[in-house]
Short mmCIF file of N, CA and C in Angstrom, two decimals:
data_model
loop_
_atom_site.label_atom_id
_atom_site.label_comp_id
_atom_site.label_asym_id
_atom_site.label_seq_id
_atom_site.Cartn_x
_atom_site.Cartn_y
_atom_site.Cartn_z
N MET A 1 58.31 -46.31 3.25
CA MET A 1 59.41 -46.86 3.06
C MET A 1 59.79 -47.14 4.75
N ASN A 2 60.17 -48.13 4.64
CA ASN A 2 60.85 -48.37 6.35
C ASN A 2 62.05 -48.53 6.11
N GLY A 3 63.19 -48.33 7.34
CA GLY A 3 64.30 -48.40 7.17
C GLY A 3 65.13 -46.90 7.10
N PHE A 4 66.19 -47.03 6.72
CA PHE A 4 67.02 -45.98 6.68
C PHE A 4 67.13 -45.32 5.60
N ASP A 5 66.78 -43.77 5.19
CA ASP A 5 67.07 -43.30 4.39
C ASP A 5 67.97 -42.06 3.85
N LEU A 6 69.45 -43.03 3.84
CA LEU A 6 70.66 -41.94 3.92
C LEU A 6 70.23 -40.40 2.93
N GLN A 7 69.56 -40.08 1.64
CA GLN A 7 69.30 -39.16 1.34
C GLN A 7 68.96 -38.04 2.30
N LYS A 8 67.68 -38.60 2.93
CA LYS A 8 66.91 -37.97 4.04
C LYS A 8 68.06 -37.26 4.80
N GLN A 9 68.94 -38.31 5.47
CA GLN A 9 69.46 -37.87 6.62
C GLN A 9 70.34 -36.45 6.16
N ILE A 10 70.89 -36.86 5.02
CA ILE A 10 72.09 -35.77 4.42
C ILE A 10 71.36 -34.88 4.30
N ARG A 11 69.97 -34.73 3.90
CA ARG A 11 68.96 -33.04 3.53
C ARG A 11 69.11 -32.38 5.08
N GLU A 12 69.07 -33.21 6.06
CA GLU A 12 68.34 -32.71 7.45
C GLU A 12 69.82 -32.06 7.69
N GLN A 13 70.33 -33.01 7.79
CA GLN A 13 71.86 -32.67 8.36
C GLN A 13 72.55 -31.42 7.36
N VAL A 14 72.33 -31.39 6.29
CA VAL A 14 72.97 -30.15 5.55
C VAL A 14 72.17 -28.94 6.04
N ARG A 15 70.95 -29.13 6.29
CA ARG A 15 69.79 -28.04 7.01
C ARG A 15 70.46 -27.03 8.28
N TRP A 16 70.89 -27.97 9.09
CA TRP A 16 71.01 -27.96 10.25
C TRP A 16 72.94 -27.05 10.18
N LEU A 17 73.65 -27.73 9.25
CA LEU A 17 74.80 -27.47 9.32
C LEU A 17 74.80 -26.15 8.33
N ILE A 18 73.96 -25.52 7.54
CA ILE A 18 73.37 -24.09 7.20
C ILE A 18 73.03 -23.32 8.30
N LEU A 19 72.11 -23.47 8.82
CA LEU A 19 71.90 -23.13 10.57
C LEU A 19 72.75 -22.64 11.35
N ALA A 20 73.86 -23.55 11.26
CA ALA A 20 74.99 -23.59 12.25
C ALA A 20 75.78 -22.63 11.98
N THR A 21 76.25 -22.44 10.25
CA THR A 21 77.01 -21.71 9.65
C THR A 21 76.56 -20.21 9.95
N LEU A 22 75.46 -19.63 9.61
CA LEU A 22 74.93 -18.77 9.22
C LEU A 22 74.86 -18.07 11.04
N ASP A 23 74.71 -19.04 11.81
CA ASP A 23 74.48 -18.48 13.59
C ASP A 23 76.04 -17.86 13.26
N ILE A 24 77.39 -18.86 13.46
CA ILE A 24 78.96 -18.11 13.38
C ILE A 24 78.77 -16.81 12.73
N ALA A 25 78.42 -16.49 11.86
CA ALA A 25 78.53 -15.47 10.59
C ALA A 25 77.50 -14.24 11.25
N ARG A 26 76.57 -14.50 12.14
CA ARG A 26 75.94 -13.18 12.58
C ARG A 26 76.84 -12.54 12.96
N PRO A 27 76.33 -11.10 13.15
CA PRO A 27 75.12 -10.55 12.68
C PRO A 27 75.04 -10.21 11.10
N MET A 28 76.15 -10.25 10.39
CA MET A 28 76.53 -10.04 8.99
C MET A 28 75.95 -11.22 7.90
N GLY A 29 75.98 -12.26 8.31
CA GLY A 29 75.26 -13.02 7.38
C GLY A 29 76.53 -13.87 6.64
N ALA A 30 76.03 -14.76 5.38
CA ALA A 30 77.10 -15.13 4.70
C ALA A 30 76.86 -15.62 3.35
N ASN A 31 77.50 -15.63 2.22
CA ASN A 31 77.38 -15.74 0.71
C ASN A 31 77.51 -17.44 1.05
N GLU A 32 76.83 -18.15 -0.72
CA GLU A 32 76.83 -19.63 -0.34
C GLU A 32 78.02 -19.87 -0.55
N ASP A 33 79.25 -19.33 -0.92
CA ASP A 33 80.39 -19.78 -1.31
C ASP A 33 80.83 -19.80 0.15
N MET A 34 80.51 -19.29 1.14
CA MET A 34 81.15 -19.79 2.40
C MET A 34 80.02 -20.64 3.19
N VAL A 35 78.94 -20.97 3.00
CA VAL A 35 78.10 -21.70 3.33
C VAL A 35 78.50 -23.32 2.98
N LEU A 36 78.83 -23.06 1.56
CA LEU A 36 79.41 -24.05 1.02
C LEU A 36 80.55 -24.66 1.22
N SER A 37 81.42 -24.01 1.59
CA SER A 37 82.94 -24.14 2.07
C SER A 37 82.91 -24.81 3.72
N ALA A 38 82.15 -24.42 4.16
CA ALA A 38 82.03 -24.97 5.89
C ALA A 38 81.54 -26.34 5.67
N ILE A 39 80.29 -26.00 4.48
CA ILE A 39 79.62 -27.86 5.16
C ILE A 39 80.69 -29.01 4.29
N ASN A 40 81.30 -28.65 2.72
CA ASN A 40 82.10 -29.59 2.48
C ASN A 40 83.37 -29.71 3.26
N ALA A 41 83.57 -29.03 4.50
CA ALA A 41 84.76 -29.35 5.47
C ALA A 41 84.04 -30.25 6.66
N VAL A 42 82.98 -30.78 6.12
CA VAL A 42 82.70 -32.10 7.16
C VAL A 42 82.76 -33.08 6.30
N PRO A 43 82.38 -34.45 6.43
CA PRO A 43 82.24 -35.53 5.52
C PRO A 43 80.86 -35.55 4.74
N VAL A 44 80.05 -34.26 4.67
CA VAL A 44 79.00 -34.28 3.96
C VAL A 44 79.44 -33.58 2.63
N GLN A 45 79.30 -33.70 1.57
CA GLN A 45 79.84 -33.11 0.26
C GLN A 45 78.60 -32.82 -0.42
N ILE A 46 78.19 -31.67 -0.92
CA ILE A 46 76.93 -31.45 -1.44
C ILE A 46 77.52 -30.09 -2.70
N THR A 47 76.58 -30.14 -3.59
CA THR A 47 77.06 -29.25 -4.94
C THR A 47 76.44 -27.72 -4.58
N ARG A 48 76.68 -27.11 -5.76
CA ARG A 48 76.24 -25.55 -4.83
C ARG A 48 74.46 -25.64 -5.35
N TYR A 49 74.10 -26.38 -6.31
CA TYR A 49 72.45 -26.76 -6.58
C TYR A 49 71.88 -27.04 -5.13
N GLU A 50 72.33 -28.43 -4.67
CA GLU A 50 71.70 -28.91 -3.61
C GLU A 50 71.94 -27.85 -2.62
N LEU A 51 72.85 -27.23 -2.45
CA LEU A 51 72.83 -26.15 -1.11
C LEU A 51 72.03 -25.19 -1.48
N ARG A 52 71.33 -24.28 -2.47
CA ARG A 52 70.35 -23.55 -2.47
C ARG A 52 69.55 -24.21 -2.44
N LYS A 53 69.19 -25.92 -3.03
CA LYS A 53 67.66 -26.48 -2.59
C LYS A 53 67.35 -26.05 -1.21
N GLU A 54 68.30 -26.95 -0.46
CA GLU A 54 68.15 -26.79 1.04
C GLU A 54 68.28 -25.36 1.71
N MET A 55 68.66 -24.51 1.29
CA MET A 55 68.92 -22.98 1.91
C MET A 55 67.36 -22.50 1.29
N GLY A 56 66.37 -22.86 0.08
CA GLY A 56 65.25 -22.32 0.02
C GLY A 56 64.46 -22.93 0.84
N TYR A 57 64.34 -24.27 1.11
CA TYR A 57 63.87 -25.02 1.99
C TYR A 57 63.82 -24.01 3.61
N LEU A 58 64.96 -23.48 3.75
CA LEU A 58 64.90 -22.92 5.24
C LEU A 58 64.35 -21.58 4.97
N GLU A 59 64.14 -21.57 4.03
CA GLU A 59 63.65 -19.78 4.06
C GLU A 59 62.21 -20.13 3.94
N THR A 60 62.14 -20.74 3.27
CA THR A 60 60.22 -21.08 2.83
C THR A 60 59.70 -21.52 4.63
N ARG A 61 60.56 -22.25 5.24
CA ARG A 61 60.03 -22.29 6.58
C ARG A 61 60.54 -21.12 7.77
N GLY A 62 60.95 -20.60 7.04
CA GLY A 62 61.08 -18.82 7.85
C GLY A 62 62.24 -18.85 8.66
N LEU A 63 63.20 -19.51 8.54
CA LEU A 63 64.53 -20.02 9.22
C LEU A 63 65.53 -19.07 8.72
N ILE A 64 65.90 -18.56 7.59
CA ILE A 64 66.45 -17.72 7.34
C ILE A 64 66.32 -16.86 6.24
N SER A 65 66.89 -15.75 5.53
CA SER A 65 66.43 -15.07 4.47
C SER A 65 67.57 -14.92 3.47
N ILE A 66 67.01 -14.88 2.50
CA ILE A 66 68.23 -14.92 1.41
C ILE A 66 68.23 -13.55 0.52
N GLU A 67 69.08 -12.81 0.18
CA GLU A 67 69.04 -12.17 -0.85
C GLU A 67 70.03 -12.53 -2.36
N SER A 68 69.64 -11.55 -3.27
CA SER A 68 70.27 -12.13 -4.81
C SER A 68 69.77 -13.34 -5.30
N LYS A 69 68.50 -13.92 -4.58
CA LYS A 69 67.77 -15.05 -5.08
C LYS A 69 67.19 -14.76 -6.31
N SER A 70 66.67 -13.68 -6.83
CA SER A 70 66.27 -13.54 -7.88
C SER A 70 67.08 -13.58 -9.41
N ASP A 71 68.38 -13.56 -9.49
CA ASP A 71 69.34 -13.10 -10.02
C ASP A 71 70.21 -14.39 -10.29
N PRO A 72 69.95 -15.16 -10.98
CA PRO A 72 70.77 -16.48 -11.36
C PRO A 72 72.28 -16.21 -11.49
N SER A 73 72.54 -14.91 -11.74
CA SER A 73 74.19 -14.94 -12.20
C SER A 73 74.67 -14.21 -10.89
N LYS A 74 73.91 -13.98 -9.33
CA LYS A 74 74.68 -13.60 -8.34
C LYS A 74 74.88 -14.64 -7.67
N LYS A 75 75.49 -14.69 -6.55
CA LYS A 75 75.74 -15.56 -4.95
C LYS A 75 74.62 -15.23 -4.29
N TRP A 76 74.02 -16.07 -3.76
CA TRP A 76 72.78 -15.85 -2.70
C TRP A 76 73.77 -15.38 -1.69
N PHE A 77 73.25 -14.36 -0.35
CA PHE A 77 73.71 -14.10 0.60
C PHE A 77 72.35 -14.24 1.36
N ALA A 78 72.89 -15.21 2.98
CA ALA A 78 71.99 -15.44 3.93
C ALA A 78 72.32 -15.28 4.91
N THR A 79 71.01 -14.73 5.62
CA THR A 79 70.92 -14.67 6.97
C THR A 79 70.25 -15.18 8.07
N LEU A 80 70.27 -15.53 8.97
CA LEU A 80 69.32 -16.03 10.17
C LEU A 80 68.12 -15.13 10.31
N THR A 81 66.94 -15.46 10.48
CA THR A 81 65.98 -14.75 10.75
C THR A 81 65.56 -14.94 12.37
N ARG A 82 64.98 -14.26 13.43
CA ARG A 82 64.42 -14.53 14.65
C ARG A 82 64.08 -15.95 14.71
N ASP A 83 63.37 -16.45 14.02
CA ASP A 83 62.91 -17.91 13.99
C ASP A 83 64.08 -18.92 14.17
N GLY A 84 64.93 -18.27 12.87
CA GLY A 84 65.95 -19.02 12.86
C GLY A 84 67.26 -19.27 14.31
N ILE A 85 67.07 -17.84 14.48
CA ILE A 85 68.53 -17.95 15.85
C ILE A 85 67.51 -18.65 16.81
N ASP A 86 66.26 -18.79 17.42
CA ASP A 86 65.92 -19.47 18.57
C ASP A 86 65.99 -20.80 17.75
N VAL A 87 65.91 -21.59 16.66
CA VAL A 87 66.58 -23.10 16.79
C VAL A 87 67.61 -23.09 17.30
N VAL A 88 68.72 -22.27 16.54
CA VAL A 88 69.98 -22.52 17.07
C VAL A 88 70.32 -22.75 17.93
N GLU A 89 69.57 -21.39 18.61
CA GLU A 89 70.16 -21.23 20.23
C GLU A 89 69.48 -21.89 21.29
N TYR A 90 68.43 -23.06 20.55
CA TYR A 90 67.69 -24.17 21.41
C TYR A 90 66.54 -23.47 22.12
N THR A 91 66.47 -22.27 22.29
CA THR A 91 65.06 -21.40 22.86
C THR A 91 63.83 -21.87 22.41
N VAL A 92 63.21 -22.87 21.06
CA VAL A 92 62.37 -23.22 20.34
C VAL A 92 62.53 -24.55 20.17
N GLU A 93 61.74 -25.21 20.01
CA GLU A 93 61.36 -26.80 19.55
C GLU A 93 61.71 -26.51 17.86
N CYS A 94 62.45 -27.49 17.46
CA CYS A 94 62.86 -27.91 16.04
C CYS A 94 62.10 -28.94 15.31
N ASP A 95 61.36 -27.99 14.45
CA ASP A 95 60.22 -29.26 13.77
C ASP A 95 61.06 -30.09 13.02
N PRO A 96 60.42 -31.70 12.68
CA PRO A 96 60.97 -32.61 12.13
C PRO A 96 61.68 -31.99 10.33
N GLY A 97 63.15 -32.12 10.18
CA GLY A 97 63.49 -31.92 8.46
C GLY A 97 64.74 -31.09 8.76
N ILE A 98 65.20 -30.99 10.00
CA ILE A 98 66.21 -30.99 10.22
C ILE A 98 67.01 -31.54 11.46
N ALA A 99 68.15 -31.48 10.82
CA ALA A 99 69.04 -32.46 12.17
C ALA A 99 69.84 -32.10 13.21
N ARG A 100 69.15 -31.21 14.06
CA ARG A 100 69.56 -30.57 15.20
C ARG A 100 69.97 -31.25 16.12
N PRO A 101 71.04 -31.35 17.00
CA PRO A 101 71.64 -32.40 17.62
C PRO A 101 70.71 -32.06 18.77
N PRO A 102 70.64 -33.17 19.83
CA PRO A 102 69.98 -32.75 21.13
C PRO A 102 70.68 -31.95 21.87
N LYS A 103 69.97 -31.56 22.74
CA LYS A 103 70.66 -30.77 23.48
C LYS A 103 71.37 -31.16 24.74
N TRP A 104 72.38 -31.19 25.03
CA TRP A 104 73.07 -32.25 26.33
C TRP A 104 73.87 -31.23 27.40
N TRP A 105 73.33 -30.34 27.29
CA TRP A 105 73.38 -29.07 28.54
C TRP A 105 72.12 -28.61 29.17
N ASP A 106 72.38 -28.20 30.32
CA ASP A 106 71.08 -27.52 30.84
C ASP A 106 71.70 -26.10 31.58
#
């Protein structure tokens, strides 16, 4: 499909916002309520299910680690991995799938 895919853009933006939120929460990390609250403070509104889906994507890419994932009754708790920190700090290239803003400083 050619053209603008709004849902894809939102997913990629949410992934960046998750990484940015966890960067601010370093070194302790953050639970899913804190991450969801930070994301919903911007014009992007997502559900807990959508948040968990994108957090799972980032975990699969090795950018975050998630605790309490195996027990659905518990809140997820996430931290950035070494690779996630490198992406947020612009020390490595960011693969497609994450809407990292362009670096504007040198």
